């Protein structure tokens, strides 16, 4: 049986593990397809002008949202991640803060986006805060990039390295609910990430389960993954398009 104390401690360590590798994170994590961001915004019943990127990290999602012409504020608890974001996107207001205590006034955003991070939140407290900062009719949008496991060699790689991010939120048998929001709907968007064997391994090395692993365990897993990738014709030499899927969940604030 798992020890809840240990699980909670590991969860907290993983949630705060990214900052040490902020530069690598910015260099090697994928961004999000434009269609996924547009679909998320279409969940609002009001024009979307002011957007909060919550748990903004180094600004992967922030950049996509500013490219769509939105006025974006970034909130992120980790100082190193936030510093990287401000270096890359100096014009974006960047605030230190957590989802459970958002440093913004009531009804100040038309949409709140969360990239690759909802699974780190205390959901009840976070949704209460997200609802507070959203204007009526505004949308909450959560996105995750993950490996496209419909591709057999990607499925095998994904199993080997255990890259899985939390996808349970899009499980139709366990629909996400939040007080003060309508039903969550979800959509999938395929895209790709231009990689080499080295840069794909560098991407994987920024995943929290490897960030908190011992150096020995991390090196062993990455060596196994390299051996596998070098045996796959689609990945073995030079650059290739690594297949990804973005899962998006959206709901409207009542
Ligand atoms: C995997 S990164 C995602 C960063 C960025 N959104 C992206 O899409 O690349 C997860 C981020 O969530 C942040 N985070 C963890 N717990 C949080 C919380 N309770 N509230 C807000 N952010 C949190 C971490 O500091 C980290 O920057």
PDB file of N, CA and C in Angstrom, residues 131-199:
ATOM      1  N   UNK A 131     -11.966  31.052 -10.425  1.00  0.00           N
ATOM      2  CA  UNK A 131     -13.307  31.616 -10.597  1.00  0.00           C
ATOM      3  C   UNK A 131     -13.322  33.082 -10.133  1.00  0.00           C
ATOM      4  N   UNK A 132     -12.646  33.352  -9.046  1.00  0.00           N
ATOM      5  CA  UNK A 132     -12.621  34.731  -8.515  1.00  0.00           C
ATOM      6  C   UNK A 132     -12.002  35.698  -9.518  1.00  0.00           C
ATOM      7  N   UNK A 133     -10.913  35.312 -10.174  1.00  0.00           N
ATOM      8  CA  UNK A 133     -10.229  36.266 -11.072  1.00  0.00           C
ATOM      9  C   UNK A 133     -10.865  36.316 -12.464  1.00  0.00           C
ATOM     10  N   UNK A 134     -11.714  35.327 -12.793  1.00  0.00           N
ATOM     11  CA  UNK A 134     -12.378  35.351 -14.101  1.00  0.00           C
ATOM     12  C   UNK A 134     -13.596  36.267 -14.089  1.00  0.00           C
ATOM     13  N   UNK A 135     -13.829  36.908 -15.229  1.00  0.00           N
ATOM     14  CA  UNK A 135     -15.083  37.650 -15.401  1.00  0.00           C
ATOM     15  C   UNK A 135     -16.182  36.648 -15.760  1.00  0.00           C
ATOM     16  N   UNK A 136     -17.462  36.984 -15.496  1.00  0.00           N
ATOM     17  CA  UNK A 136     -18.543  36.064 -15.855  1.00  0.00           C
ATOM     18  C   UNK A 136     -18.478  35.724 -17.346  1.00  0.00           C
ATOM     19  N   UNK A 137     -18.659  34.454 -17.663  1.00  0.00           N
ATOM     20  CA  UNK A 137     -18.578  34.014 -19.062  1.00  0.00           C
ATOM     21  C   UNK A 137     -17.158  33.724 -19.510  1.00  0.00           C
ATOM     22  N   UNK A 138     -16.184  33.988 -18.647  1.00  0.00           N
ATOM     23  CA  UNK A 138     -14.786  33.693 -18.983  1.00  0.00           C
ATOM     24  C   UNK A 138     -14.516  32.189 -18.939  1.00  0.00           C
ATOM     25  N   UNK A 139     -13.378  31.785 -19.500  1.00  0.00           N
ATOM     26  CA  UNK A 139     -13.079  30.351 -19.612  1.00  0.00           C
ATOM     27  C   UNK A 139     -11.835  29.974 -18.835  1.00  0.00           C
ATOM     28  N   UNK A 140     -11.873  28.786 -18.243  1.00  0.00           N
ATOM     29  CA  UNK A 140     -10.643  28.164 -17.740  1.00  0.00           C
ATOM     30  C   UNK A 140     -10.257  27.093 -18.749  1.00  0.00           C
ATOM     31  N   UNK A 141      -8.978  27.069 -19.084  1.00  0.00           N
ATOM     32  CA  UNK A 141      -8.487  26.172 -20.140  1.00  0.00           C
ATOM     33  C   UNK A 141      -7.224  25.481 -19.619  1.00  0.00           C
ATOM     34  N   UNK A 142      -7.240  24.156 -19.600  1.00  0.00           N
ATOM     35  CA  UNK A 142      -6.057  23.401 -19.154  1.00  0.00           C
ATOM     36  C   UNK A 142      -5.542  22.564 -20.316  1.00  0.00           C
ATOM     37  N   UNK A 143      -4.231  22.582 -20.512  1.00  0.00           N
ATOM     38  CA  UNK A 143      -3.624  21.853 -21.640  1.00  0.00           C
ATOM     39  C   UNK A 143      -2.496  20.965 -21.155  1.00  0.00           C
ATOM     40  N   UNK A 144      -2.349  19.851 -21.848  1.00  0.00           N
ATOM     41  CA  UNK A 144      -1.186  18.972 -21.624  1.00  0.00           C
ATOM     42  C   UNK A 144      -0.657  18.507 -22.969  1.00  0.00           C
ATOM     43  N   UNK A 145       0.628  18.609 -23.154  1.00  0.00           N
ATOM     44  CA  UNK A 145       1.280  17.937 -24.274  1.00  0.00           C
ATOM     45  C   UNK A 145       1.674  16.545 -23.818  1.00  0.00           C
ATOM     46  N   UNK A 146       1.419  15.565 -24.657  1.00  0.00           N
ATOM     47  CA  UNK A 146       1.934  14.238 -24.337  1.00  0.00           C
ATOM     48  C   UNK A 146       2.297  13.498 -25.601  1.00  0.00           C
ATOM     49  N   UNK A 147       3.003  12.387 -25.429  1.00  0.00           N
ATOM     50  CA  UNK A 147       3.447  11.599 -26.580  1.00  0.00           C
ATOM     51  C   UNK A 147       2.245  11.040 -27.319  1.00  0.00           C
ATOM     52  N   UNK A 148       2.314  11.006 -28.637  1.00  0.00           N
ATOM     53  CA  UNK A 148       1.219  10.446 -29.431  1.00  0.00           C
ATOM     54  C   UNK A 148       1.372   8.929 -29.464  1.00  0.00           C
ATOM     55  N   UNK A 149       0.711   8.288 -28.507  1.00  0.00           N
ATOM     56  CA  UNK A 149       0.903   6.842 -28.330  1.00  0.00           C
ATOM     57  C   UNK A 149       0.140   6.009 -29.352  1.00  0.00           C
ATOM     58  N   UNK A 150      -0.525   6.674 -30.319  1.00  0.00           N
ATOM     59  CA  UNK A 150      -1.118   5.903 -31.426  1.00  0.00           C
ATOM     60  C   UNK A 150      -0.023   5.480 -32.408  1.00  0.00           C
ATOM     61  N   UNK A 151       1.183   6.066 -32.239  1.00  0.00           N
ATOM     62  CA  UNK A 151       2.319   5.702 -33.095  1.00  0.00           C
ATOM     63  C   UNK A 151       3.126   4.634 -32.343  1.00  0.00           C
ATOM     64  N   UNK A 152       3.232   3.410 -32.913  1.00  0.00           N
ATOM     65  CA  UNK A 152       3.801   2.299 -32.124  1.00  0.00           C
ATOM     66  C   UNK A 152       5.175   2.584 -31.511  1.00  0.00           C
ATOM     67  N   UNK A 153       6.105   3.168 -32.260  1.00  0.00           N
ATOM     68  CA  UNK A 153       7.448   3.359 -31.670  1.00  0.00           C
ATOM     69  C   UNK A 153       7.429   4.421 -30.583  1.00  0.00           C
ATOM     70  N   UNK A 154       6.490   5.369 -30.691  1.00  0.00           N
ATOM     71  CA  UNK A 154       6.353   6.400 -29.653  1.00  0.00           C
ATOM     72  C   UNK A 154       5.770   5.769 -28.382  1.00  0.00           C
ATOM     73  N   UNK A 155       4.797   4.877 -28.578  1.00  0.00           N
ATOM     74  CA  UNK A 155       4.220   4.164 -27.431  1.00  0.00           C
ATOM     75  C   UNK A 155       5.309   3.391 -26.681  1.00  0.00           C
ATOM     76  N   UNK A 156       6.152   2.715 -27.436  1.00  0.00           N
ATOM     77  CA  UNK A 156       7.223   1.929 -26.827  1.00  0.00           C
ATOM     78  C   UNK A 156       8.207   2.842 -26.079  1.00  0.00           C
ATOM     79  N   UNK A 157       8.569   3.939 -26.707  1.00  0.00           N
ATOM     80  CA  UNK A 157       9.490   4.890 -26.076  1.00  0.00           C
ATOM     81  C   UNK A 157       8.867   5.464 -24.799  1.00  0.00           C
ATOM     82  N   UNK A 158       7.604   5.823 -24.923  1.00  0.00           N
ATOM     83  CA  UNK A 158       6.904   6.429 -23.804  1.00  0.00           C
ATOM     84  C   UNK A 158       6.841   5.458 -22.614  1.00  0.00           C
ATOM     85  N   UNK A 159       6.605   4.178 -22.921  1.00  0.00           N
ATOM     86  CA  UNK A 159       6.568   3.159 -21.854  1.00  0.00           C
ATOM     87  C   UNK A 159       7.922   3.025 -21.184  1.00  0.00           C
ATOM     88  N   UNK A 160       8.944   3.077 -22.013  1.00  0.00           N
ATOM     89  CA  UNK A 160      10.302   2.880 -21.522  1.00  0.00           C
ATOM     90  C   UNK A 160      10.723   3.994 -20.568  1.00  0.00           C
ATOM     91  N   UNK A 161      10.403   5.193 -20.944  1.00  0.00           N
ATOM     92  CA  UNK A 161      10.918   6.333 -20.168  1.00  0.00           C
ATOM     93  C   UNK A 161       9.880   6.821 -19.148  1.00  0.00           C
ATOM     94  N   UNK A 162       8.662   6.277 -19.246  1.00  0.00           N
ATOM     95  CA  UNK A 162       7.561   6.702 -18.366  1.00  0.00           C
ATOM     96  C   UNK A 162       7.400   8.214 -18.380  1.00  0.00           C
ATOM     97  N   UNK A 163       7.164   8.771 -19.565  1.00  0.00           N
ATOM     98  CA  UNK A 163       7.035  10.224 -19.652  1.00  0.00           C
ATOM     99  C   UNK A 163       5.630  10.687 -19.279  1.00  0.00           C
ATOM    100  N   UNK A 164       4.713   9.735 -19.045  1.00  0.00           N
ATOM    101  CA  UNK A 164       3.293  10.078 -18.919  1.00  0.00           C
ATOM    102  C   UNK A 164       3.028  11.262 -17.998  1.00  0.00           C
ATOM    103  N   UNK A 165       2.355  12.284 -18.520  1.00  0.00           N
ATOM    104  CA  UNK A 165       1.870  13.344 -17.645  1.00  0.00           C
ATOM    105  C   UNK A 165       0.446  12.976 -17.262  1.00  0.00           C
ATOM    106  N   UNK A 166      -0.116  13.741 -16.346  1.00  0.00           N
ATOM    107  CA  UNK A 166      -1.420  13.390 -15.834  1.00  0.00           C
ATOM    108  C   UNK A 166      -2.488  13.606 -16.894  1.00  0.00           C
ATOM    109  N   UNK A 167      -3.048  12.509 -17.367  1.00  0.00           N
ATOM    110  CA  UNK A 167      -4.073  12.607 -18.409  1.00  0.00           C
ATOM    111  C   UNK A 167      -5.439  12.237 -17.877  1.00  0.00           C
ATOM    112  N   UNK A 168      -5.472  11.827 -16.595  1.00  0.00           N
ATOM    113  CA  UNK A 168      -6.722  11.352 -16.013  1.00  0.00           C
ATOM    114  C   UNK A 168      -7.835  12.383 -16.082  1.00  0.00           C
ATOM    115  N   UNK A 169      -7.490  13.659 -16.167  1.00  0.00           N
ATOM    116  CA  UNK A 169      -8.505  14.704 -16.162  1.00  0.00           C
ATOM    117  C   UNK A 169      -9.419  14.628 -17.380  1.00  0.00           C
ATOM    118  N   UNK A 170      -8.942  14.042 -18.467  1.00  0.00           N
ATOM    119  CA  UNK A 170      -9.757  13.971 -19.684  1.00  0.00           C
ATOM    120  C   UNK A 170     -10.461  12.620 -19.792  1.00  0.00           C
ATOM    121  N   UNK A 171     -10.478  11.856 -18.692  1.00  0.00           N
ATOM    122  CA  UNK A 171     -11.125  10.554 -18.698  1.00  0.00           C
ATOM    123  C   UNK A 171     -12.644  10.757 -18.672  1.00  0.00           C
ATOM    124  N   UNK A 172     -13.364  10.316 -19.742  1.00  0.00           N
ATOM    125  CA  UNK A 172     -14.809  10.556 -19.791  1.00  0.00           C
ATOM    126  C   UNK A 172     -15.566   9.865 -18.654  1.00  0.00           C
ATOM    127  N   UNK A 173     -14.965   8.820 -18.059  1.00  0.00           N
ATOM    128  CA  UNK A 173     -15.635   8.137 -16.948  1.00  0.00           C
ATOM    129  C   UNK A 173     -15.476   8.893 -15.622  1.00  0.00           C
ATOM    130  N   UNK A 174     -14.529   9.822 -15.600  1.00  0.00           N
ATOM    131  CA  UNK A 174     -14.320  10.592 -14.364  1.00  0.00           C
ATOM    132  C   UNK A 174     -14.226  12.073 -14.718  1.00  0.00           C
ATOM    133  N   UNK A 175     -15.353  12.664 -15.197  1.00  0.00           N
ATOM    134  CA  UNK A 175     -15.269  14.035 -15.686  1.00  0.00           C
ATOM    135  C   UNK A 175     -14.888  15.014 -14.576  1.00  0.00           C
ATOM    136  N   UNK A 176     -14.050  15.965 -14.951  1.00  0.00           N
ATOM    137  CA  UNK A 176     -13.633  17.002 -14.003  1.00  0.00           C
ATOM    138  C   UNK A 176     -14.826  17.914 -13.724  1.00  0.00           C
ATOM    139  N   UNK A 177     -14.990  18.311 -12.481  1.00  0.00           N
ATOM    140  CA  UNK A 177     -16.050  19.262 -12.118  1.00  0.00           C
ATOM    141  C   UNK A 177     -15.434  20.328 -11.221  1.00  0.00           C
ATOM    142  N   UNK A 178     -15.987  21.540 -11.316  1.00  0.00           N
ATOM    143  CA  UNK A 178     -15.524  22.593 -10.411  1.00  0.00           C
ATOM    144  C   UNK A 178     -16.698  23.500 -10.102  1.00  0.00           C
ATOM    145  N   UNK A 179     -16.839  23.854  -8.833  1.00  0.00           N
ATOM    146  CA  UNK A 179     -17.950  24.720  -8.420  1.00  0.00           C
ATOM    147  C   UNK A 179     -17.885  26.042  -9.171  1.00  0.00           C
ATOM    148  N   UNK A 180     -19.037  26.479  -9.663  1.00  0.00           N
ATOM    149  CA  UNK A 180     -19.093  27.786 -10.317  1.00  0.00           C
ATOM    150  C   UNK A 180     -18.682  27.748 -11.778  1.00  0.00           C
ATOM    151  N   UNK A 181     -18.482  26.555 -12.316  1.00  0.00           N
ATOM    152  CA  UNK A 181     -18.157  26.387 -13.739  1.00  0.00           C
ATOM    153  C   UNK A 181     -19.167  25.431 -14.368  1.00  0.00           C
ATOM    154  N   UNK A 182     -19.402  25.620 -15.670  1.00  0.00           N
ATOM    155  CA  UNK A 182     -20.220  24.665 -16.409  1.00  0.00           C
ATOM    156  C   UNK A 182     -19.438  23.385 -16.655  1.00  0.00           C
ATOM    157  N   UNK A 183     -19.980  22.563 -17.533  1.00  0.00           N
ATOM    158  CA  UNK A 183     -19.325  21.276 -17.812  1.00  0.00           C
ATOM    159  C   UNK A 183     -17.986  21.477 -18.508  1.00  0.00           C
ATOM    160  N   UNK A 184     -17.060  20.617 -18.205  1.00  0.00           N
ATOM    161  CA  UNK A 184     -15.777  20.617 -18.926  1.00  0.00           C
ATOM    162  C   UNK A 184     -15.939  19.818 -20.211  1.00  0.00           C
ATOM    163  N   UNK A 185     -15.443  20.375 -21.300  1.00  0.00           N
ATOM    164  CA  UNK A 185     -15.378  19.571 -22.522  1.00  0.00           C
ATOM    165  C   UNK A 185     -13.905  19.430 -22.883  1.00  0.00           C
ATOM    166  N   UNK A 186     -13.611  18.422 -23.719  1.00  0.00           N
ATOM    167  CA  UNK A 186     -12.200  18.262 -24.064  1.00  0.00           C
ATOM    168  C   UNK A 186     -12.010  17.920 -25.526  1.00  0.00           C
ATOM    169  N   UNK A 187     -10.821  18.262 -26.027  1.00  0.00           N
ATOM    170  CA  UNK A 187     -10.493  18.082 -27.444  1.00  0.00           C
ATOM    171  C   UNK A 187      -9.010  17.721 -27.536  1.00  0.00           C
ATOM    172  N   UNK A 188      -8.668  16.999 -28.605  1.00  0.00           N
ATOM    173  CA  UNK A 188      -7.267  16.610 -28.827  1.00  0.00           C
ATOM    174  C   UNK A 188      -6.736  17.278 -30.095  1.00  0.00           C
ATOM    175  N   UNK A 189      -5.485  17.671 -30.071  1.00  0.00           N
ATOM    176  CA  UNK A 189      -4.834  18.309 -31.229  1.00  0.00           C
ATOM    177  C   UNK A 189      -3.491  17.622 -31.447  1.00  0.00           C
ATOM    178  N   UNK A 190      -3.271  17.092 -32.637  1.00  0.00           N
ATOM    179  CA  UNK A 190      -1.964  16.478 -32.894  1.00  0.00           C
ATOM    180  C   UNK A 190      -0.984  17.553 -33.371  1.00  0.00           C
ATOM    181  N   UNK A 191       0.261  17.391 -33.044  1.00  0.00           N
ATOM    182  CA  UNK A 191       1.315  18.245 -33.583  1.00  0.00           C
ATOM    183  C   UNK A 191       2.644  17.516 -33.434  1.00  0.00           C
ATOM    184  N   UNK A 192       3.725  18.195 -33.754  1.00  0.00           N
ATOM    185  CA  UNK A 192       5.026  17.522 -33.676  1.00  0.00           C
ATOM    186  C   UNK A 192       6.064  18.466 -33.066  1.00  0.00           C
ATOM    187  N   UNK A 193       7.142  17.875 -32.624  1.00  0.00           N
ATOM    188  CA  UNK A 193       8.245  18.626 -32.016  1.00  0.00           C
ATOM    189  C   UNK A 193       9.507  18.191 -32.761  1.00  0.00           C
ATOM    190  N   UNK A 194      10.162  19.142 -33.402  1.00  0.00           N
ATOM    191  CA  UNK A 194      11.362  18.811 -34.169  1.00  0.00           C
ATOM    192  C   UNK A 194      12.488  18.446 -33.211  1.00  0.00           C
ATOM    193  N   UNK A 195      12.988  17.247 -33.283  1.00  0.00           N
ATOM    194  CA  UNK A 195      13.963  16.728 -32.327  1.00  0.00           C
ATOM    195  C   UNK A 195      15.055  15.928 -33.005  1.00  0.00           C
ATOM    196  N   UNK A 196      16.143  15.719 -32.279  1.00  0.00           N
ATOM    197  CA  UNK A 196      17.142  14.690 -32.589  1.00  0.00           C
ATOM    198  C   UNK A 196      17.106  13.721 -31.396  1.00  0.00           C
ATOM    199  N   UNK A 197      17.858  12.640 -31.494  1.00  0.00           N
ATOM    200  CA  UNK A 197      17.912  11.736 -30.333  1.00  0.00           C
ATOM    201  C   UNK A 197      18.371  12.517 -29.096  1.00  0.00           C
ATOM    202  N   UNK A 198      19.432  13.316 -29.257  1.00  0.00           N
ATOM    203  CA  UNK A 198      19.953  14.059 -28.099  1.00  0.00           C
ATOM    204  C   UNK A 198      18.925  15.040 -27.538  1.00  0.00           C
ATOM    205  N   UNK A 199      18.282  15.790 -28.439  1.00  0.00           N
ATOM    206  CA  UNK A 199      17.373  16.809 -27.915  1.00  0.00           C
ATOM    207  C   UNK A 199      16.084  16.189 -27.374  1.00  0.00           C
TER     208      UNK A 199
END
